[in-house]
Every structure is written in C-alpha cells, then in structure tokens.
Tab-separated table of C-alpha atoms in Angstrom:
chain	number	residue	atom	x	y	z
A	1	UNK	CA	82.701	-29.281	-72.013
A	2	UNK	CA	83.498	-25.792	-73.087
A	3	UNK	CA	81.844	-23.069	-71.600
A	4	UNK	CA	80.115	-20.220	-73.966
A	5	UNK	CA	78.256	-17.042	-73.543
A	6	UNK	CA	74.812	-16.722	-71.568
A	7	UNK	CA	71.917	-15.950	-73.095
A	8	UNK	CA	71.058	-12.453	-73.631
A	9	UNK	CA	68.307	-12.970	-70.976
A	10	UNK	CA	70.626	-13.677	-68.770
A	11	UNK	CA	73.714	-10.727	-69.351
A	12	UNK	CA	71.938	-7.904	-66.899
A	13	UNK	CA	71.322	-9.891	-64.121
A	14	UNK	CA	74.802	-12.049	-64.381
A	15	UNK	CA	75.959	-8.054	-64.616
A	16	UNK	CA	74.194	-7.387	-61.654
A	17	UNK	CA	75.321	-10.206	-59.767
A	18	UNK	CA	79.078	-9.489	-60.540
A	19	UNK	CA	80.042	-7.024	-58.146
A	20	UNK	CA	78.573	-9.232	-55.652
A	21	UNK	CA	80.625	-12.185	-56.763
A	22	UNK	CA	84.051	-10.329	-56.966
A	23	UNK	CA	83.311	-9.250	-53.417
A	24	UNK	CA	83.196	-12.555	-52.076
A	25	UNK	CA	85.624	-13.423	-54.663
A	26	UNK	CA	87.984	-10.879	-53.620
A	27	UNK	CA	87.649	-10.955	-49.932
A	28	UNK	CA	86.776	-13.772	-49.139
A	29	UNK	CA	89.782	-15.345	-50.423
A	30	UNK	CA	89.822	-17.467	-47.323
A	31	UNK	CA	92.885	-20.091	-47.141
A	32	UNK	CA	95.104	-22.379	-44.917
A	33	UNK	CA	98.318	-22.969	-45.506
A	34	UNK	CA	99.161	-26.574	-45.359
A	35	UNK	CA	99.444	-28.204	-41.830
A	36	UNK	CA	103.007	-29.374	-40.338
A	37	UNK	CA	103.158	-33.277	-40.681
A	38	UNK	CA	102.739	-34.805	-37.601
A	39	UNK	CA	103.133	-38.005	-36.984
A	40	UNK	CA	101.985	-40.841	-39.094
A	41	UNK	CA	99.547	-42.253	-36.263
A	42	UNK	CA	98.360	-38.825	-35.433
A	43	UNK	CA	95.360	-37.159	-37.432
A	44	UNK	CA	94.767	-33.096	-36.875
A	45	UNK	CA	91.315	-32.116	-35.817
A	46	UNK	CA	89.719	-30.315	-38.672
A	47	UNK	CA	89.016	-26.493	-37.624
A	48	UNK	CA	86.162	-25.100	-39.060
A	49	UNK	CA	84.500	-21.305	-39.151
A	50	UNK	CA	80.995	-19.726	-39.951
A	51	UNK	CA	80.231	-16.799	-40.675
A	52	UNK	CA	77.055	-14.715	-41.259
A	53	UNK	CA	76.689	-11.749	-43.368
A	54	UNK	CA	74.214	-8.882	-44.107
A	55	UNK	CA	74.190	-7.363	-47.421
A	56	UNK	CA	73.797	-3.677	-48.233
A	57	UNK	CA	73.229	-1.977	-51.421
A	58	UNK	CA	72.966	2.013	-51.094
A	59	UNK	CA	72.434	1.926	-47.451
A	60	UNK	CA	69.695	-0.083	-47.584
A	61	UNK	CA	69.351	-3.931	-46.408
A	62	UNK	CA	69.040	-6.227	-48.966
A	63	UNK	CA	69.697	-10.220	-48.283
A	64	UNK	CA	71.975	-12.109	-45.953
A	65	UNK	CA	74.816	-14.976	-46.403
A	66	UNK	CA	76.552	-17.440	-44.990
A	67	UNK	CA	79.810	-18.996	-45.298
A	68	UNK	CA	81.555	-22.379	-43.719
A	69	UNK	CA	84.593	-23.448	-44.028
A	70	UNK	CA	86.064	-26.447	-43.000
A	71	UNK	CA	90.113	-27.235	-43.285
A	72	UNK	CA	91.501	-30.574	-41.740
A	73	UNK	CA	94.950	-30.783	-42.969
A	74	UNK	CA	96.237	-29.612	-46.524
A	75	UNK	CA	91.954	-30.597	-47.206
A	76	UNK	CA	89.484	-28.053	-47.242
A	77	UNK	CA	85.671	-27.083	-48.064
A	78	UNK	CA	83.612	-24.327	-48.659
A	79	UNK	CA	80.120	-23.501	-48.820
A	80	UNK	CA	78.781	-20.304	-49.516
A	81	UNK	CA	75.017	-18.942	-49.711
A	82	UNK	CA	72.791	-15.900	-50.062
A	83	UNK	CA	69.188	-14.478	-50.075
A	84	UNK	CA	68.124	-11.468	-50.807
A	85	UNK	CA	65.093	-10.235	-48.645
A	86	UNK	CA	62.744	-7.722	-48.554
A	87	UNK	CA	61.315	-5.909	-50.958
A	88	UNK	CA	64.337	-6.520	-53.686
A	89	UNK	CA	63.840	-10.471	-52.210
A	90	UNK	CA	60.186	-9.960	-52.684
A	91	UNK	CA	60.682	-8.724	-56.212
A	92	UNK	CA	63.463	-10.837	-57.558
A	93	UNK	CA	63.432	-14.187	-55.501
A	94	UNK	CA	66.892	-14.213	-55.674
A	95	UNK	CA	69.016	-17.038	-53.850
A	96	UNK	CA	71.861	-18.731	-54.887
A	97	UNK	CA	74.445	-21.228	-52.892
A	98	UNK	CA	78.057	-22.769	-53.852
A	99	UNK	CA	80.124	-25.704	-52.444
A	100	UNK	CA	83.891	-26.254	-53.070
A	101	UNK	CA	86.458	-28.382	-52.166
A	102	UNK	CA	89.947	-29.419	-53.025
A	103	UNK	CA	93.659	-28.992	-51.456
A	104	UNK	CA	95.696	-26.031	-50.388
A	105	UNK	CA	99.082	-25.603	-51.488
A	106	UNK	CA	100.460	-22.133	-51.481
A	107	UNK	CA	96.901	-21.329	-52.983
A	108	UNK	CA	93.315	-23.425	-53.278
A	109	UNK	CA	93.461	-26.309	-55.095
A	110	UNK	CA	90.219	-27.257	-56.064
A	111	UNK	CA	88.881	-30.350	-57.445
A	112	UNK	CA	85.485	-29.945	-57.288
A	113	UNK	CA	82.524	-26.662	-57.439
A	114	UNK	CA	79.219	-26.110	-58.211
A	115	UNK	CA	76.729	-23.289	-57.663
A	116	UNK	CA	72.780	-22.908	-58.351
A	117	UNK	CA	71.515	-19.276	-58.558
A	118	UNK	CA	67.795	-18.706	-58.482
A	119	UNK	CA	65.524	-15.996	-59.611
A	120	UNK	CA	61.807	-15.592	-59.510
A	121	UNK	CA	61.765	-16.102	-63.652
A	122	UNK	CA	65.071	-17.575	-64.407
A	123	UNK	CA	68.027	-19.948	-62.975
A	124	UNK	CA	71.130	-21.019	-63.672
A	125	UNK	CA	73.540	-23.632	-62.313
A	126	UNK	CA	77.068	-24.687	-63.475
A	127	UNK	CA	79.715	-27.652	-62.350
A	128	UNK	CA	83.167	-28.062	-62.658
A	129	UNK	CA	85.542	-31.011	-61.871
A	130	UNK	CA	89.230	-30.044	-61.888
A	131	UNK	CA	92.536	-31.583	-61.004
A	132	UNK	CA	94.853	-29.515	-58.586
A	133	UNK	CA	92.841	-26.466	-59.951
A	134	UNK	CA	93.478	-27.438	-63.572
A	135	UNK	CA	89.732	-27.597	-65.440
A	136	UNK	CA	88.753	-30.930	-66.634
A	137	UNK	CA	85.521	-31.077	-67.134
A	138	UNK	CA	83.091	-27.770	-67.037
A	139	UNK	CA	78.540	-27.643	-67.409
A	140	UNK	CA	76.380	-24.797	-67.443
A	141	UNK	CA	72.766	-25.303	-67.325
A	142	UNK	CA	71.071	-24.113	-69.266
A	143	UNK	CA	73.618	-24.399	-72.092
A	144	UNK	CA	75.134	-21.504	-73.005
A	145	UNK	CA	75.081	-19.316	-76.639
A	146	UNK	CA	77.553	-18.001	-78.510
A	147	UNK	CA	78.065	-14.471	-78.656
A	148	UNK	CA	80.840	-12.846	-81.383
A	149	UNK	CA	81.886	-10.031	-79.418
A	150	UNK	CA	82.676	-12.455	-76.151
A	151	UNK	CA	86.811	-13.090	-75.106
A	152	UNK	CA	87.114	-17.035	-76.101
A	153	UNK	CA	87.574	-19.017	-73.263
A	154	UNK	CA	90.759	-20.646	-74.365
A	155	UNK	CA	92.533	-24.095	-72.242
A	156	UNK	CA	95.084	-21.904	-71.156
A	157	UNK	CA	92.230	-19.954	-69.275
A	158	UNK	CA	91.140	-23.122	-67.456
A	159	UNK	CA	94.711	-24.079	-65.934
A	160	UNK	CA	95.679	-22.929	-62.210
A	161	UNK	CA	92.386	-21.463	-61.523
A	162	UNK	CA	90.284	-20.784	-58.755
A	163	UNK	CA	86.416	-20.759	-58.828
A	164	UNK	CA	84.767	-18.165	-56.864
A	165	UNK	CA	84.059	-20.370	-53.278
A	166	UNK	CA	87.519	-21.081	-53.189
A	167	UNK	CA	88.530	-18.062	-53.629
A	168	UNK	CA	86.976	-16.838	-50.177
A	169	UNK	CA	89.947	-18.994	-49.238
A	170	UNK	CA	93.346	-17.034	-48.697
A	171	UNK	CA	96.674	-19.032	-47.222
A	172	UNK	CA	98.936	-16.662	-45.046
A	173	UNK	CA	101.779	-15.753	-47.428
A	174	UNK	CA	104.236	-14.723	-44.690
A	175	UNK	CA	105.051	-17.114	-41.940
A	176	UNK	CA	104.857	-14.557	-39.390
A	177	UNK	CA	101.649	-12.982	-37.885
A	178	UNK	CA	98.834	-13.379	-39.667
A	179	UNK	CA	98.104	-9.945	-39.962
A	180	UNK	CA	101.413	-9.366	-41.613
A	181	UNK	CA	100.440	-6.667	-44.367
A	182	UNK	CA	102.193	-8.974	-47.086
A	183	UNK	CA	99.193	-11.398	-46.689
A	184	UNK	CA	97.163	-8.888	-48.872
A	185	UNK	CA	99.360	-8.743	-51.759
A	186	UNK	CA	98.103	-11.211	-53.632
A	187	UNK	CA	96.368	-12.309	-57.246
A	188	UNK	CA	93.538	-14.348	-57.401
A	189	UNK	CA	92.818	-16.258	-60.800
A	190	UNK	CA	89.174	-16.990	-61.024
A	191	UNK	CA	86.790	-18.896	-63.609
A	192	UNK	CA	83.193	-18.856	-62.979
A	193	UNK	CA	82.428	-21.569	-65.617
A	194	UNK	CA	82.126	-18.858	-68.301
A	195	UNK	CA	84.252	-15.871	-67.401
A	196	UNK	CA	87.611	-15.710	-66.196
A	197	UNK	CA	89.096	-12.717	-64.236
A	198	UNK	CA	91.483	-11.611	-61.846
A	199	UNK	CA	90.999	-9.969	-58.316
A	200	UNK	CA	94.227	-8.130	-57.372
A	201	UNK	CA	94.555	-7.414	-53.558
A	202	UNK	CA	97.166	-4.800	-52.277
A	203	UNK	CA	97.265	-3.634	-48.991
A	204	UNK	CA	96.133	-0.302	-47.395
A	205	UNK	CA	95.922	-0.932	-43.706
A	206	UNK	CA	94.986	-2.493	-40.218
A	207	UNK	CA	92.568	-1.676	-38.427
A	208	UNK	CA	90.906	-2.780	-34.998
A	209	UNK	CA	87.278	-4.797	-35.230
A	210	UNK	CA	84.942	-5.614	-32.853
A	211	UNK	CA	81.938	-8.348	-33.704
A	212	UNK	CA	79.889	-11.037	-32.304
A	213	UNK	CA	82.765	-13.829	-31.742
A	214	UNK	CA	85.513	-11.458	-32.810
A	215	UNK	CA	87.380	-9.207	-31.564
A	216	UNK	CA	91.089	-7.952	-32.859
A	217	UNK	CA	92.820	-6.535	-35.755
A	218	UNK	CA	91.884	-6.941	-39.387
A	219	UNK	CA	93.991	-5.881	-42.706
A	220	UNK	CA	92.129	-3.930	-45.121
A	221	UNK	CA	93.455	-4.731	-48.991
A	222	UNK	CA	92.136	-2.648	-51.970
A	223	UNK	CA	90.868	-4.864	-54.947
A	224	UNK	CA	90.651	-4.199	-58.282
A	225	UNK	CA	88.781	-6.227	-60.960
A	226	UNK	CA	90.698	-7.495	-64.538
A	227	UNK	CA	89.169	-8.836	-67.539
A	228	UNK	CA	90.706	-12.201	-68.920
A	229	UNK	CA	88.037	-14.258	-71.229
A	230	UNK	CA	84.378	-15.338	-71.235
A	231	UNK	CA	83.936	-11.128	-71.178
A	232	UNK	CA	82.551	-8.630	-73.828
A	233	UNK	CA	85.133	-5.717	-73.625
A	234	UNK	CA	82.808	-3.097	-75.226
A	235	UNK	CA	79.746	-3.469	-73.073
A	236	UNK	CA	79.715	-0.468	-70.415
A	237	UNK	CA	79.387	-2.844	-67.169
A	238	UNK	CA	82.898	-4.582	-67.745
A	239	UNK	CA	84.601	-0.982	-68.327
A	240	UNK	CA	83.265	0.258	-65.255
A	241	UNK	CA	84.340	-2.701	-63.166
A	242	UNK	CA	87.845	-2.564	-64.949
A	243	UNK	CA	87.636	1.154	-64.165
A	244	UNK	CA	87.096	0.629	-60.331
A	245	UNK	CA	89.099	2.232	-57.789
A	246	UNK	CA	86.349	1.809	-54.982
A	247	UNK	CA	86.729	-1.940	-53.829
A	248	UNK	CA	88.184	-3.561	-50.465
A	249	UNK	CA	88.191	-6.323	-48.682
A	250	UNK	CA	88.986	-6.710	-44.794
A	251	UNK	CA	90.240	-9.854	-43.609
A	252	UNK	CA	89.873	-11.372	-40.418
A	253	UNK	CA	92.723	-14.479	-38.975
A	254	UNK	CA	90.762	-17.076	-37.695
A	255	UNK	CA	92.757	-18.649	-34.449
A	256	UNK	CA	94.421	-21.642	-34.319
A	257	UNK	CA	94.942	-21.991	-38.345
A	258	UNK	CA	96.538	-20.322	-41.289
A	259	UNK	CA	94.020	-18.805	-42.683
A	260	UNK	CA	92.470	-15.670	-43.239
A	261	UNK	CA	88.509	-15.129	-43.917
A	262	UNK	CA	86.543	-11.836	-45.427
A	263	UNK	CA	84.798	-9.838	-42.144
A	264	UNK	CA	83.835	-6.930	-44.305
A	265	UNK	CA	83.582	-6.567	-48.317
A	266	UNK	CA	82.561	-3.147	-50.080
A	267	UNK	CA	82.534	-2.612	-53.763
A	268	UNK	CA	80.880	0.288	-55.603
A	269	UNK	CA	78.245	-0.681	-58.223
A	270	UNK	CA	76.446	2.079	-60.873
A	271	UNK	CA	73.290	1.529	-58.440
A	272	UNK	CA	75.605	2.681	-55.256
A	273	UNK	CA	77.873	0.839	-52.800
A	274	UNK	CA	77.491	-3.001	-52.259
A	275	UNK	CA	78.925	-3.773	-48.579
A	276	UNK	CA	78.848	-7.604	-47.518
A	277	UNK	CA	79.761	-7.500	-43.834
A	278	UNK	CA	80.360	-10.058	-40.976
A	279	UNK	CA	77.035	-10.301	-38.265
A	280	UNK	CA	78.586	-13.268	-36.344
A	281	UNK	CA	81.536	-15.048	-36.252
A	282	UNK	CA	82.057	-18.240	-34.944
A	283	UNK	CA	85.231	-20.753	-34.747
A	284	UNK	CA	85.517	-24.306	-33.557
A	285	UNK	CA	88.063	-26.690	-33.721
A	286	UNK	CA	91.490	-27.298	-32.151
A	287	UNK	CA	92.469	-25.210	-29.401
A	288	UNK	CA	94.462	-21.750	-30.527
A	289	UNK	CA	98.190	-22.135	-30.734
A	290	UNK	CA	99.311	-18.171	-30.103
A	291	UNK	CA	97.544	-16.760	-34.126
A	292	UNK	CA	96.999	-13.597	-33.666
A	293	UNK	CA	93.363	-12.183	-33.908
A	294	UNK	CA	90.087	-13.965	-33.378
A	295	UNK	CA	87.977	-14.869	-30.622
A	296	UNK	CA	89.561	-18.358	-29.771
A	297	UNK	CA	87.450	-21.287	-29.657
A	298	UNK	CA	84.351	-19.136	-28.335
A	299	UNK	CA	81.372	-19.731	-30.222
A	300	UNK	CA	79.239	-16.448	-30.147
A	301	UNK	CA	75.612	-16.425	-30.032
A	302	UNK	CA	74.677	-12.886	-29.859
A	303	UNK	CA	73.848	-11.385	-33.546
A	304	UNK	CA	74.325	-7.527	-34.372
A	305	UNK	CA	71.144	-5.692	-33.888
A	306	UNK	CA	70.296	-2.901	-36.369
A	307	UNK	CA	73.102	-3.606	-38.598
C-alpha cells in the first residue's frame, strides 16, 4: 500500500514532531555488528540495554522516553517510547511508542515496524513489513490525502531503508575501538511510512561522560537533515530543517557488543533547542569482552536528580 500525504490537520504537529524524530533518528542509530559464528551447538546470550531519557525544549522539561534494545546474534529489536508531561503533557496528551525488529548486516535490516502516536484530539499509527529493509507492504491510519505540492514517494524510495526505531541502531564501522571516530561517519536512509530522508552523521569529537550506569568516553557526530520524498519543498519547516547546522548526536558503546546507542541528542527547533538526554543507563547480558566504554554488566538504579 502506497503511502500519501497527511491530512492538513495533521502537517503542524507531524512538523512539530520532526525534530524530535530525526533526533532519535539520528542518534540513536543504535547497531550491532553481526556476531562471530560460534559453534553450531553453541547459542550467544542475547545482550540487551535500556535506557531512559528526559526531554527538553528551551530549557524547560517537557516528557521522558525510553528505549530497549535487545541483539542476540545478527537478530535484533527495538522499542522506543515517549510522553510528554507537564503542562505541554497536560495540554497536548501527547505519547507515542515504536517497535522494530529485523537483522543487522553492515546496517539494520528490518523486517518489521510500527508506531502509534497519540494526541489529546488526534492520532495516528502506521505499519510496515519489509524484507532485508526492502518495503513490501506499508499502512497509515488514518489513510492518508493527496497533496500536489508533496515529493512522490516512488519504489525506489522504499528499497534499503531504515524506519526511524531502527535507526537508533548503529553497527561499529571500524573493527577497532568502538569509539573509533570513523563510527560517526555514516548515512542513515530513513522512511517513516510517508516521508523519506536522510540523517548524515560526521564526526566532531570525544568527549568524557559520566551517568547513572555509565561512565567513559562518548563520540559526538554533527547531523544534518536531507529531504528525499513524501516532503513539500516550499513549506518553511522543511527549509529550516534542510538549513540546520545546529544538530548532534553523542553516542555511547555499550560493553560486551558492537554497538553503539544515543546518550545525548540536541537539535535546534524555531521554538528553541530540543535536547533528548540519557537519565539511566543500564546493560545486561553476556559478560564484557575488553569494548571500550560502558559500565559493564552493572545495572544502575540511581536516576539523575534535577536533570
């Protein structure tokens, strides 16, 4: 099923939502690469991590999330939520959750997403199977318009994609250290169900970070948002994103695995600066084999106060 425009109802707050999405899009690119084959009677443990999240918009608190991921072999899943609270919870209702799963390759694979976002007046909810990260069948409820000035959404768009949980999922590129600057430099393909975009990573640094259940270096990678399909090129919101120099995305190693998970994620918005950042971190799983980074198998119980 081809995916078309939203209604006109729903173009601010999708607008609104966007910078949020790329964020988790962009740094939360978590992967794995894929696990040495052992042998045939032996199965890995799966490693999994969770992490929590505050949400800022302008210095002020605005809604938490959550992430999980869970990678036994070349297999993993994702699942992602958010509230907002407060007063903007209070006005809005907004929530919204996405699951994910598939195979990882030298990228995400997935063969399976869905998401549900809900407001206090509206909701929307799309699902997507795909085949090694090839679209094969895509639904957006409710159905979605037509709109002239909108980017078709060609086939093309729909092959070697991610969607945006697996995108929190970024394999180490370079077989050393995981905090090898090389691991930033990366494109990510995403299709939402009705856009498709790129988030472009490039490193800028490493830095030292200390939270709940972490403690070690991170790499900090510039991202910058590009307009493929599914998008209205004229409308002011798209030019600004496409405009954006003021987006990063630090990610954290998680011991024990190849992959590398979003601990901080800060994108500038017409409203002020959006900054998704890590609260608690915890790991489980297999015992660490020498990664670099992380807190080992420690499971941390203490939360930030007056983040």
């Amino acid at each position: 099923m081809c995916a078309t425009p939203l209604p006109r109802a729903e173009r601010p707050r999708l607008r609104a939502e966007r910078p949020v999405r790329i964020a988790l899009a962009a740094a939360a690119l978590l992967a794995a690469a894929p696990a040495q084959a052992g042998p045939r009677t032996a199965k890995a443990a799966p490693a999994s991590v969770t992490v929590d999240y505050g949400i800022n918009l302008a210095g002020m608190p605005i809604g938490t999330a959550h992430l999980a991921g869970s990678f036994e072999g070349a297999r993993y899943r994702m699942d992602v939520s958010a509230t907002l609270t407060g007063l903007v919870g209070a006005i809005t209702g907004g929530q919204g959750s996405a699951r994910a799963s598939g195979l990882i390759a030298t990228g995400p694979q997935p063969n399976a997403f869905s998401i549900a976002t809900r407001t206090s007046n509206s909701g929307i909810a799309v699902r997507m199977a795909l085949a090694r990260g090839n679209v094969t069948q895509a639904e957006v409820t409710p159905p979605l318009i037509d709109m002239e000035d909108r980017v078709p959404v060609t086939a093309a768009n729909k092959r070697g994609i991610m969607d945006p949980a697996s995108a929190l999922l970024m394999p180490a590129h370079a077989r050393g250290d995981l905090t090898d600057p090389e691991n930033c430099n990366r494109t990510l393909p995403v299709f939402d169900g009705a856009t498709r975009f790129n988030v472009v990573l490039s490193y800028a640094e490493t830095r030292p970070v200390e939270k709940p259940g972490y403690s070690g270096p991170v790499l900090v990678c510039n991202a910058r948002y590009q307009a493929v399909a599914g998008h209205r090129p004229d409308r002011p919101g798209v030019r600004f994103m496409e405009e954006n120099r003021d987006m990063s995305v630090w990610l954290a190693p998680v011991d024990g695995t190849r992959v590398l998970l979003p601990m901080r994620i800060s994108v500038r918005t017409t409203i002020g600066t959006n900054i998704i950042e890590a609260t608690r971190w915890t790991r489980s799983g297999p015992a660490p084999t020498g990664t670099a980074g992380g807190a080992g198998t420690t499971v941390a119980q203490a939360n930030l106060s007056a983040q």
